[in-house]
mmCIF file of C-alpha atoms and ligand atoms in Angstrom:
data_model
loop_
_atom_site.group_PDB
_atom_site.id
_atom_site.type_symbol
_atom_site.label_atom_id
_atom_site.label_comp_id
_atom_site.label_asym_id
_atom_site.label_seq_id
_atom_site.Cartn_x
_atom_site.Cartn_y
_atom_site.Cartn_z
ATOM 1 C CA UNK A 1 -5.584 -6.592 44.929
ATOM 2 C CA UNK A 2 -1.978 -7.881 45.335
ATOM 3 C CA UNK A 3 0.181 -4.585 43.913
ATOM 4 C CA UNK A 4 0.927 -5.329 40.121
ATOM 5 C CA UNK A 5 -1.214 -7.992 39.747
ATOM 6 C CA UNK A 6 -3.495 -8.231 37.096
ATOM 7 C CA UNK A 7 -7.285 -7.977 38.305
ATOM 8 C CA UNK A 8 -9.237 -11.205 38.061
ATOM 9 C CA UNK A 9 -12.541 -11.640 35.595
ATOM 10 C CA UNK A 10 -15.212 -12.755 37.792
ATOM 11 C CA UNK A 11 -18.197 -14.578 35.685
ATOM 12 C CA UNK A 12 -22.077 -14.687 36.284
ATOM 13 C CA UNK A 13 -23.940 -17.955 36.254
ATOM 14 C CA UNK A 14 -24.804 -17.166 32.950
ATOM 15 C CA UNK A 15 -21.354 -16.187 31.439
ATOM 16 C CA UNK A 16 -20.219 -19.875 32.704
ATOM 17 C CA UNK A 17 -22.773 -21.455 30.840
ATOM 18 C CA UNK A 18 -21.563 -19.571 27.619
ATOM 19 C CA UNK A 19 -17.970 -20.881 28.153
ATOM 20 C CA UNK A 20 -19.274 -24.204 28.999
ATOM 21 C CA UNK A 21 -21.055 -24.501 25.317
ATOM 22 C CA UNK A 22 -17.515 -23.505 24.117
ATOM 23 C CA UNK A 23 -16.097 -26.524 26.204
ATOM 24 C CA UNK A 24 -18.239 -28.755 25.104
ATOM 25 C CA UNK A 25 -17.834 -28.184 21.525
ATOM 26 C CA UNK A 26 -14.061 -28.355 22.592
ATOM 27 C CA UNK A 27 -14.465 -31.534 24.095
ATOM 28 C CA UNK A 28 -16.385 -33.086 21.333
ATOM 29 C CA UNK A 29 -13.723 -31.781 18.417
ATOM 30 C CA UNK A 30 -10.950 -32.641 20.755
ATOM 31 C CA UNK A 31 -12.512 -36.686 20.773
ATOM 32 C CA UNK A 32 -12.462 -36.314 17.038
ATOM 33 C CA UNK A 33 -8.995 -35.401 16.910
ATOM 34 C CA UNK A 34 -7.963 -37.982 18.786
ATOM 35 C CA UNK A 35 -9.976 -41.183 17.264
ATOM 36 C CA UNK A 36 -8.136 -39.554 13.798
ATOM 37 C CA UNK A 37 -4.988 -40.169 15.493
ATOM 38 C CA UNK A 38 -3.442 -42.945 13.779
ATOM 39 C CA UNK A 39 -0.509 -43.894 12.260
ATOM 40 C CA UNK A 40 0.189 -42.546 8.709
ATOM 41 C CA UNK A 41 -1.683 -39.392 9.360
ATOM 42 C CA UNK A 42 -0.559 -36.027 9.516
ATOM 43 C CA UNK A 43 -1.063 -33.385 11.937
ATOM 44 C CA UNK A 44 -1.940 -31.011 9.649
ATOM 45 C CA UNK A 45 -4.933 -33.386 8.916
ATOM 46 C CA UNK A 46 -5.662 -33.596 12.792
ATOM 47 C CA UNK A 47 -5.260 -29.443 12.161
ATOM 48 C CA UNK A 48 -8.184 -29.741 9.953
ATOM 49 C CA UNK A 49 -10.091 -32.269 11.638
ATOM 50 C CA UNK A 50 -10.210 -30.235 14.214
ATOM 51 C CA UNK A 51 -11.012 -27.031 12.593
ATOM 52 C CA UNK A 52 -14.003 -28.273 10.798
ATOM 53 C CA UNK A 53 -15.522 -29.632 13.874
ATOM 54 C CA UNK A 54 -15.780 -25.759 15.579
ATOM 55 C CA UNK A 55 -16.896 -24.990 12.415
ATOM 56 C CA UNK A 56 -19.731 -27.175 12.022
ATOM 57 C CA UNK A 57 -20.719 -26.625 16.077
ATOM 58 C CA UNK A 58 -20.468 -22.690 15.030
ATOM 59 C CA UNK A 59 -17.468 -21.990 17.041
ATOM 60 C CA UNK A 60 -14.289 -20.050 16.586
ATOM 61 C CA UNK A 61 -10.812 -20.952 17.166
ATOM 62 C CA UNK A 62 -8.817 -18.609 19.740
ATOM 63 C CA UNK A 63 -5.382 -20.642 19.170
ATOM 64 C CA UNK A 64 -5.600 -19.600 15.158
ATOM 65 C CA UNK A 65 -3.923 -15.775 14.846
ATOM 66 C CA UNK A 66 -2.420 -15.990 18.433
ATOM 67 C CA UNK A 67 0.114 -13.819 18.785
ATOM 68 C CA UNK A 68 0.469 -15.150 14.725
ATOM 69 C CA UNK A 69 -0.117 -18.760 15.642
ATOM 70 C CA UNK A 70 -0.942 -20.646 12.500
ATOM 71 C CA UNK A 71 -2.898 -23.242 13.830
ATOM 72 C CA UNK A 72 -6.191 -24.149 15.598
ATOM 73 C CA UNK A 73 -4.472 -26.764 17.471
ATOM 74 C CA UNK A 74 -1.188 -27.549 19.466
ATOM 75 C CA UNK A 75 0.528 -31.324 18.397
ATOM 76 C CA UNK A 76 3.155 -31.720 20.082
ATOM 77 C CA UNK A 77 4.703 -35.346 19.977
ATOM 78 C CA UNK A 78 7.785 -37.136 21.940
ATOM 79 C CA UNK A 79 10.160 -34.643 23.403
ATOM 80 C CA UNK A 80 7.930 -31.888 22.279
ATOM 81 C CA UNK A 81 6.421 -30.480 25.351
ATOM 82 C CA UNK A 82 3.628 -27.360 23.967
ATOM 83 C CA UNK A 83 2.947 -25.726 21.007
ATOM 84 C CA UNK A 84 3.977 -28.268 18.224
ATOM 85 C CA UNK A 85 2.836 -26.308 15.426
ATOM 86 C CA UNK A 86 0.489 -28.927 13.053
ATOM 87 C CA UNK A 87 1.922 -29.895 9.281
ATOM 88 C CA UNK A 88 3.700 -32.835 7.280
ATOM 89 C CA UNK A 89 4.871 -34.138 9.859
ATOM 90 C CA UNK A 90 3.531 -38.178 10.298
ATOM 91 C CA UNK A 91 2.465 -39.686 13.418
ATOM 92 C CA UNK A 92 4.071 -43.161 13.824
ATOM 93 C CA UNK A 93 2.695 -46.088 16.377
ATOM 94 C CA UNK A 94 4.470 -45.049 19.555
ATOM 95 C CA UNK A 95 4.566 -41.143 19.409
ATOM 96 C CA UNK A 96 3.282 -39.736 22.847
ATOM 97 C CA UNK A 97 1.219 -36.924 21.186
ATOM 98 C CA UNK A 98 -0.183 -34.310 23.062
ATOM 99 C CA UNK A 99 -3.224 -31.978 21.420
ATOM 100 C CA UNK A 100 -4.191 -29.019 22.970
ATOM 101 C CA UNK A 101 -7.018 -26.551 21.061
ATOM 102 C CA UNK A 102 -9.523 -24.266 22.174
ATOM 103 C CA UNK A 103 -13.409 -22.611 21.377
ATOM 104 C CA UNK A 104 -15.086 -19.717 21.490
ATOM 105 C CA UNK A 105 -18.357 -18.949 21.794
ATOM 106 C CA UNK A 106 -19.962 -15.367 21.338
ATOM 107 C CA UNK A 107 -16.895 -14.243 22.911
ATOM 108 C CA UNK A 108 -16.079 -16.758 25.579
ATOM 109 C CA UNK A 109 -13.023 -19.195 25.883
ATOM 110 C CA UNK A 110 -12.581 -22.636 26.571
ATOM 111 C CA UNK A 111 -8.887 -24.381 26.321
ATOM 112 C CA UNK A 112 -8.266 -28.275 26.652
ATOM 113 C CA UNK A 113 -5.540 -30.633 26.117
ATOM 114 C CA UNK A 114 -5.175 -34.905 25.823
ATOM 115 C CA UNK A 115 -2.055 -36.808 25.097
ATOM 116 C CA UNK A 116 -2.502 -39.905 23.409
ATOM 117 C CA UNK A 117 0.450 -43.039 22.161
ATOM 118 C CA UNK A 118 -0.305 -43.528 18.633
ATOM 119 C CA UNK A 119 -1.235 -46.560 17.471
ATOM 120 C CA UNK A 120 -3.217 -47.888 20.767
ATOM 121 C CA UNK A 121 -1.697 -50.508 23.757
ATOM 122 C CA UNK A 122 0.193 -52.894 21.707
ATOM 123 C CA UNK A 123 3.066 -49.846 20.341
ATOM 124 C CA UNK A 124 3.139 -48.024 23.564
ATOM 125 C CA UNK A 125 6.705 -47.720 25.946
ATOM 126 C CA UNK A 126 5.249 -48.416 29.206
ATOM 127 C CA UNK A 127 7.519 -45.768 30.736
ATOM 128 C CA UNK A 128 5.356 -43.289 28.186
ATOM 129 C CA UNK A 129 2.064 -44.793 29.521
ATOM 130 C CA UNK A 130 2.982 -44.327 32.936
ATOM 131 C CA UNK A 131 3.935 -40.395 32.115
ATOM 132 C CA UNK A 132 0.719 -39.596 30.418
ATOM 133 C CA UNK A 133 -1.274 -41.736 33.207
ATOM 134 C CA UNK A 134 0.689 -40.024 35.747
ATOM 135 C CA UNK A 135 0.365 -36.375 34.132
ATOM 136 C CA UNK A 136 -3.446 -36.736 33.428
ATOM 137 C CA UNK A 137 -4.504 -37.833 37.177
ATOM 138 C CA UNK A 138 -2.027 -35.174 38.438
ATOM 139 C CA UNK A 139 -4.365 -32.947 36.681
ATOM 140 C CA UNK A 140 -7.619 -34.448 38.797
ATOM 141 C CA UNK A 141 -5.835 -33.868 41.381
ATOM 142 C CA UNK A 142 -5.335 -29.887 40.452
ATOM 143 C CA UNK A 143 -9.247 -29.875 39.785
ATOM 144 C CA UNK A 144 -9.907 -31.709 42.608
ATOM 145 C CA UNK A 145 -8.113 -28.902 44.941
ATOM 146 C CA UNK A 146 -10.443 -26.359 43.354
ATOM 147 C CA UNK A 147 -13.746 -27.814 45.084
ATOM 148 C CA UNK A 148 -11.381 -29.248 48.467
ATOM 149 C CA UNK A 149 -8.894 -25.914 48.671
ATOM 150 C CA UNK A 150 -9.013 -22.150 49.727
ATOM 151 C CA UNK A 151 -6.825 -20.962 47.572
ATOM 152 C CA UNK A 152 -5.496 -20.631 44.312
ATOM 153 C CA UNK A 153 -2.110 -22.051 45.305
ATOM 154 C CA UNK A 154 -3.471 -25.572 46.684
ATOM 155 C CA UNK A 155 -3.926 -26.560 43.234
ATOM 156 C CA UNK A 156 -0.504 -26.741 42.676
ATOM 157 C CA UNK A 157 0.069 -28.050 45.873
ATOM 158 C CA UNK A 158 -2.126 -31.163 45.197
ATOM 159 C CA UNK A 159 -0.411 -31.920 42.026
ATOM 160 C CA UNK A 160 2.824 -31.445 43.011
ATOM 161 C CA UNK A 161 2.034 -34.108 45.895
ATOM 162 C CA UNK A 162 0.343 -36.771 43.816
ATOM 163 C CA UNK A 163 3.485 -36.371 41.188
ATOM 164 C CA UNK A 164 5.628 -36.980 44.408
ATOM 165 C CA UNK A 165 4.418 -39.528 45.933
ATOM 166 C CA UNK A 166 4.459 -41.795 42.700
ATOM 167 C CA UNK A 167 6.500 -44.955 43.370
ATOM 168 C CA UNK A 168 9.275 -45.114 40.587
ATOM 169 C CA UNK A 169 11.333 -43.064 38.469
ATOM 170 C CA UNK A 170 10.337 -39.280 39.367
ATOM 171 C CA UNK A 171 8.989 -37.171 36.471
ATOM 172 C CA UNK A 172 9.576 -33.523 36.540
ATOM 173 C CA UNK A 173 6.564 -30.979 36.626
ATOM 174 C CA UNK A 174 7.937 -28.361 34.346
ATOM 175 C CA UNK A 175 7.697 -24.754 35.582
ATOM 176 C CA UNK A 176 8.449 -22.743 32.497
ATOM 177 C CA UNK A 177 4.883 -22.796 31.606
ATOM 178 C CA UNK A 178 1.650 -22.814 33.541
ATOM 179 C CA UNK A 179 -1.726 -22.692 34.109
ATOM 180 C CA UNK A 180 -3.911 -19.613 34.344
ATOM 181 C CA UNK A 181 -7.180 -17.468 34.251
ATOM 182 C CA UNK A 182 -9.267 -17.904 31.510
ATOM 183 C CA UNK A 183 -12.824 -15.978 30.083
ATOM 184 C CA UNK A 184 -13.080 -13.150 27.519
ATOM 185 C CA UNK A 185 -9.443 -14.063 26.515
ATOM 186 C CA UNK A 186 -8.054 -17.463 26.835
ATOM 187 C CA UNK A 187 -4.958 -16.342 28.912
ATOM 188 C CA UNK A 188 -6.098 -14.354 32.330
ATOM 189 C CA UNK A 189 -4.814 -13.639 35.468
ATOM 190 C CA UNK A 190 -4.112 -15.196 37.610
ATOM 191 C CA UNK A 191 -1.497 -17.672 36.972
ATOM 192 C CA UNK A 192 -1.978 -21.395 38.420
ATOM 193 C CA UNK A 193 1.381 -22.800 38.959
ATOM 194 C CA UNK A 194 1.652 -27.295 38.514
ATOM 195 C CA UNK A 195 4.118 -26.920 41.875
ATOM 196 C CA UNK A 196 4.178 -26.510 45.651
ATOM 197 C CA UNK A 197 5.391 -22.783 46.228
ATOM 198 C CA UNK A 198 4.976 -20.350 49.017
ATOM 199 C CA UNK A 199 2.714 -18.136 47.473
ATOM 200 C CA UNK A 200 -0.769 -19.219 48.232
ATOM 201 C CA UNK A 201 -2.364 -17.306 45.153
ATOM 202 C CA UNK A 202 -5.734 -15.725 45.385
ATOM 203 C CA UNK A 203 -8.866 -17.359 46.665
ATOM 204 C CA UNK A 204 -10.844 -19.930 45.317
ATOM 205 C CA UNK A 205 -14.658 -18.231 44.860
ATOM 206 C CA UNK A 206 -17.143 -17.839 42.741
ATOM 207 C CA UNK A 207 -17.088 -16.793 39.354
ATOM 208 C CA UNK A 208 -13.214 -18.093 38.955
ATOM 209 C CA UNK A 209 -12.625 -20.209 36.206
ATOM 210 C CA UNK A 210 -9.493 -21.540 35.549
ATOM 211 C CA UNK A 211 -7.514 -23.596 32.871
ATOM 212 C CA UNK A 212 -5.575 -26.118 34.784
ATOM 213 C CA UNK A 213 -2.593 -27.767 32.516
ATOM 214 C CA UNK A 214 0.072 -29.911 33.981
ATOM 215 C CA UNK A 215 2.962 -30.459 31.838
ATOM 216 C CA UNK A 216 5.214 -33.254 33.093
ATOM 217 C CA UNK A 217 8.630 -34.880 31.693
ATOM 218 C CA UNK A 218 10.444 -37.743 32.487
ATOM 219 C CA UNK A 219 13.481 -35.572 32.506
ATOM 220 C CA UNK A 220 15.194 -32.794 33.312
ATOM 221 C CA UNK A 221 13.543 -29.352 33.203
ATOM 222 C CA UNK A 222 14.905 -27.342 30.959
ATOM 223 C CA UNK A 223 13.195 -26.156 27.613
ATOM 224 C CA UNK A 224 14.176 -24.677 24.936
ATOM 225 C CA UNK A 225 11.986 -23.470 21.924
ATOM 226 C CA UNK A 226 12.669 -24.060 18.000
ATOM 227 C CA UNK A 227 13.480 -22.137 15.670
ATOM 228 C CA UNK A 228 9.771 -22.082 14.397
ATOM 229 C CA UNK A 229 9.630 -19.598 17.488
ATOM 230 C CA UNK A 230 6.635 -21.904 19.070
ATOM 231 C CA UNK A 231 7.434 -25.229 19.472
ATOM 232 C CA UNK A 232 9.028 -25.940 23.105
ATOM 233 C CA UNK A 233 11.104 -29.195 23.526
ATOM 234 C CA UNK A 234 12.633 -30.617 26.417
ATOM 235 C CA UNK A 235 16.514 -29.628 26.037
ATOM 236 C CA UNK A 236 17.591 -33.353 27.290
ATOM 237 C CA UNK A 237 15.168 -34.703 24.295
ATOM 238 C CA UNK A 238 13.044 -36.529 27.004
ATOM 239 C CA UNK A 239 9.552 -37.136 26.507
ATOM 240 C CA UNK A 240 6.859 -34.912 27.740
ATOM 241 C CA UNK A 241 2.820 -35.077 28.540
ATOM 242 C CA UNK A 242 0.176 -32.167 28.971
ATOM 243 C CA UNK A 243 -3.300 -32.738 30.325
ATOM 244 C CA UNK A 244 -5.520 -29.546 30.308
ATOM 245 C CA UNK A 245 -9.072 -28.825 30.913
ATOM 246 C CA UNK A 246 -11.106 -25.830 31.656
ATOM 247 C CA UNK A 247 -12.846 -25.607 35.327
ATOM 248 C CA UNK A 248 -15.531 -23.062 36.905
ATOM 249 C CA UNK A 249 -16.020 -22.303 40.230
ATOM 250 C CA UNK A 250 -19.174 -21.440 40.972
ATOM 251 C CA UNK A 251 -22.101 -21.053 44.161
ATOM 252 C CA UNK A 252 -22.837 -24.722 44.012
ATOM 253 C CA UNK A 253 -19.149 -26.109 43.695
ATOM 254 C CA UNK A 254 -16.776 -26.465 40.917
ATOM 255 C CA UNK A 255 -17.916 -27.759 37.125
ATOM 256 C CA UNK A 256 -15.122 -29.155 34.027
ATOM 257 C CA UNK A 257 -16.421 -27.137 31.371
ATOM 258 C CA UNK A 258 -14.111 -29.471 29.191
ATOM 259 C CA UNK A 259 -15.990 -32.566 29.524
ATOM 260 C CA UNK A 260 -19.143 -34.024 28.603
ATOM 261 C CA UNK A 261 -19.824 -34.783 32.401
ATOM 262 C CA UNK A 262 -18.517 -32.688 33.976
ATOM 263 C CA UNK A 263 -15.484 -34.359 35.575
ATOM 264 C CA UNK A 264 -18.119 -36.531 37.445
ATOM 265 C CA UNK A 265 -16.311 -40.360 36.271
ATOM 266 C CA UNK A 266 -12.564 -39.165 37.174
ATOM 267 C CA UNK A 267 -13.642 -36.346 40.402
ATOM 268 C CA UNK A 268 -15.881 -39.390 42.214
ATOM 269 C CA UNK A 269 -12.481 -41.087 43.335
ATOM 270 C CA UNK A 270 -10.985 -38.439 44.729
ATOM 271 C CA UNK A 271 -14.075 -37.428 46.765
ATOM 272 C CA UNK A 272 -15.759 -34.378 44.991
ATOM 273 C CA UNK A 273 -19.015 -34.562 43.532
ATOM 274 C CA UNK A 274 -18.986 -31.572 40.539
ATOM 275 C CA UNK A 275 -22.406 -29.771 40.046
ATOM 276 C CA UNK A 276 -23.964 -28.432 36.903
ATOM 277 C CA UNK A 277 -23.959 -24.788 37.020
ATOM 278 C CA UNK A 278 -27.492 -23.511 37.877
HETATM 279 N N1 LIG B 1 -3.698 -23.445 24.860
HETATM 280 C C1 LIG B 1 -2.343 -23.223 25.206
HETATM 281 C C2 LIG B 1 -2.417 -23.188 26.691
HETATM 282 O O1 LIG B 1 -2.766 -24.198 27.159
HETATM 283 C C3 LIG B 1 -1.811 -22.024 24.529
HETATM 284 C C4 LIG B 1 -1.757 -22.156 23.071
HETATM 285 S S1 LIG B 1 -1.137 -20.741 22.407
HETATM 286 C C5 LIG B 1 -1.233 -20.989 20.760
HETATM 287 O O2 LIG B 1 -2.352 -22.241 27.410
HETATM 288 F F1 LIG B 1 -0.869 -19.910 20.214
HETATM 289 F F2 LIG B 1 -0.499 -21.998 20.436
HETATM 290 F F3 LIG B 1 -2.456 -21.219 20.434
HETATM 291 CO CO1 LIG B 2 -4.075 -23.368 28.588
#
């Protein structure tokens, strides 16, 4: 153990399979969020949409009471980056709108995030397209390290890479915030940075699962949060995307506890064949 590092939460077979039933509620409640995401409507009704899904799959929500968090979900829209706090505000066609929530199940955490442009193909900036596009396979690509890599450091590696080698205008991966550990509490060591840095992490084994959450802008760096103390917005008002989903490593390879299959349809591409933990 690295000195001053938090120690890692290694899971059983059968620990996974409890956070996976919280992912897959999360996944489900998360799809209803989403197909409610139309112009006119609030995100404090997305807020509730959301909440009475857990509730009807028996699930709890870890985001609710969070350090005093008032919601059970994250809507953050435009230059809003995390932690848009849910409420009057109206979505409009053409708001990039990210929505990040979480489940628990008997005690076990799942976290997961989608960004969607209101109002469907015919209101969306093609520049904001190509940033969510861009952000969500960068993500893959993260997930894709986990099965491929030896360490916890080639995740951000691979993501940093695929963000690079885009053809275009460059988007920024923002560093301010990051990926990380998650289990009996939704943030755990370690820490799984979106970038290329010289710290190769810990391994990649067994019993790791991890939340990985790129959060890309197509401008500068620099955040700054409101006065509501949560909501973080890019300080040059460009617009932001965040892609998250939960992933376990486990003996037979690597599993997206966040979707229905797994990561199979979006992993396939890129090489890696997930596998249902046993
Ligand atoms: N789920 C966020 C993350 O991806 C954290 C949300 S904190 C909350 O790590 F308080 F807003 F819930
Ligand atoms: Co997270």
């Amino acid at each position: 153990m690295a000195f001053g590092q938090p120690r890692i939460e290694y899971k059983t077979t059968a620990q996974m399979r409890t956070m996976h039933q919280a992912g897959l509620i999360l996944d489900d409640a998360l799809g209803q969020v989403l197909a409610a995401a139309s112009p006119g409507v609030t995100t404090g009704e997305l807020d509730a949409v959301f909440a009475a899904a857990l509730k009807a799959a028996g699930a709890t929500s870890n985001f609710l009471g969070y350090h005093g968090y008032p919601g059970t979900i994250c809507t953050s829209m435009n230059e809003e980056v995390v932690h848009g706090i849910p409420g009057s505000r109206v979505l409009a066609a053409g708001d990039v709108l990210s929505v990040d929530g979480g489940a628990v199940v008997d005690g076990w955490h799942s976290d997961s995030a989608r960004t969607t442009i209101v109002g469907g193909p015919g209101a969306e900036d093609p520049a904001d397209r190509r940033l969510s596009d861009i952000t969500e396979e960068s993500m893959w690509r993260g997930i894709a390290a986990m099965a491929t890599g030896k360490f916890v450091g080639d995740i951000g590696c691979a993501i940093d890479d695929y963000v690079s080698a885009q053809p275009g205008k460059r988007l920024g991966i923002l560093e301010d915030y990051v990926g990380h550990g998650i289990g009996t509490e939704m943030h755990m060591a370690p820490d799984v940075l979106n970038y290329r840095s010289k710290h190769r992490g810990p391994k990649l084994r067994p019993g790791l699962c991890l939340a990985i959450e790129p959060m890309l802008v197509r401008g500068g760096l620099e955040t700054a949060t409101l006065a509501d103390d949560w909501t973080v917005v890019t300080t040059d008002r460009a617009r932001a995307a965040h892609w998250e989903h939960s992933v376990a490593v486990h003996d037979g390879g690597i599993w997206v506890l966040t979707a229905a299959d797994g990561g199979a349809a979006r992993l396939a591409p890129l090489g890696v064949t997930p596998v249902p933990l046993g």
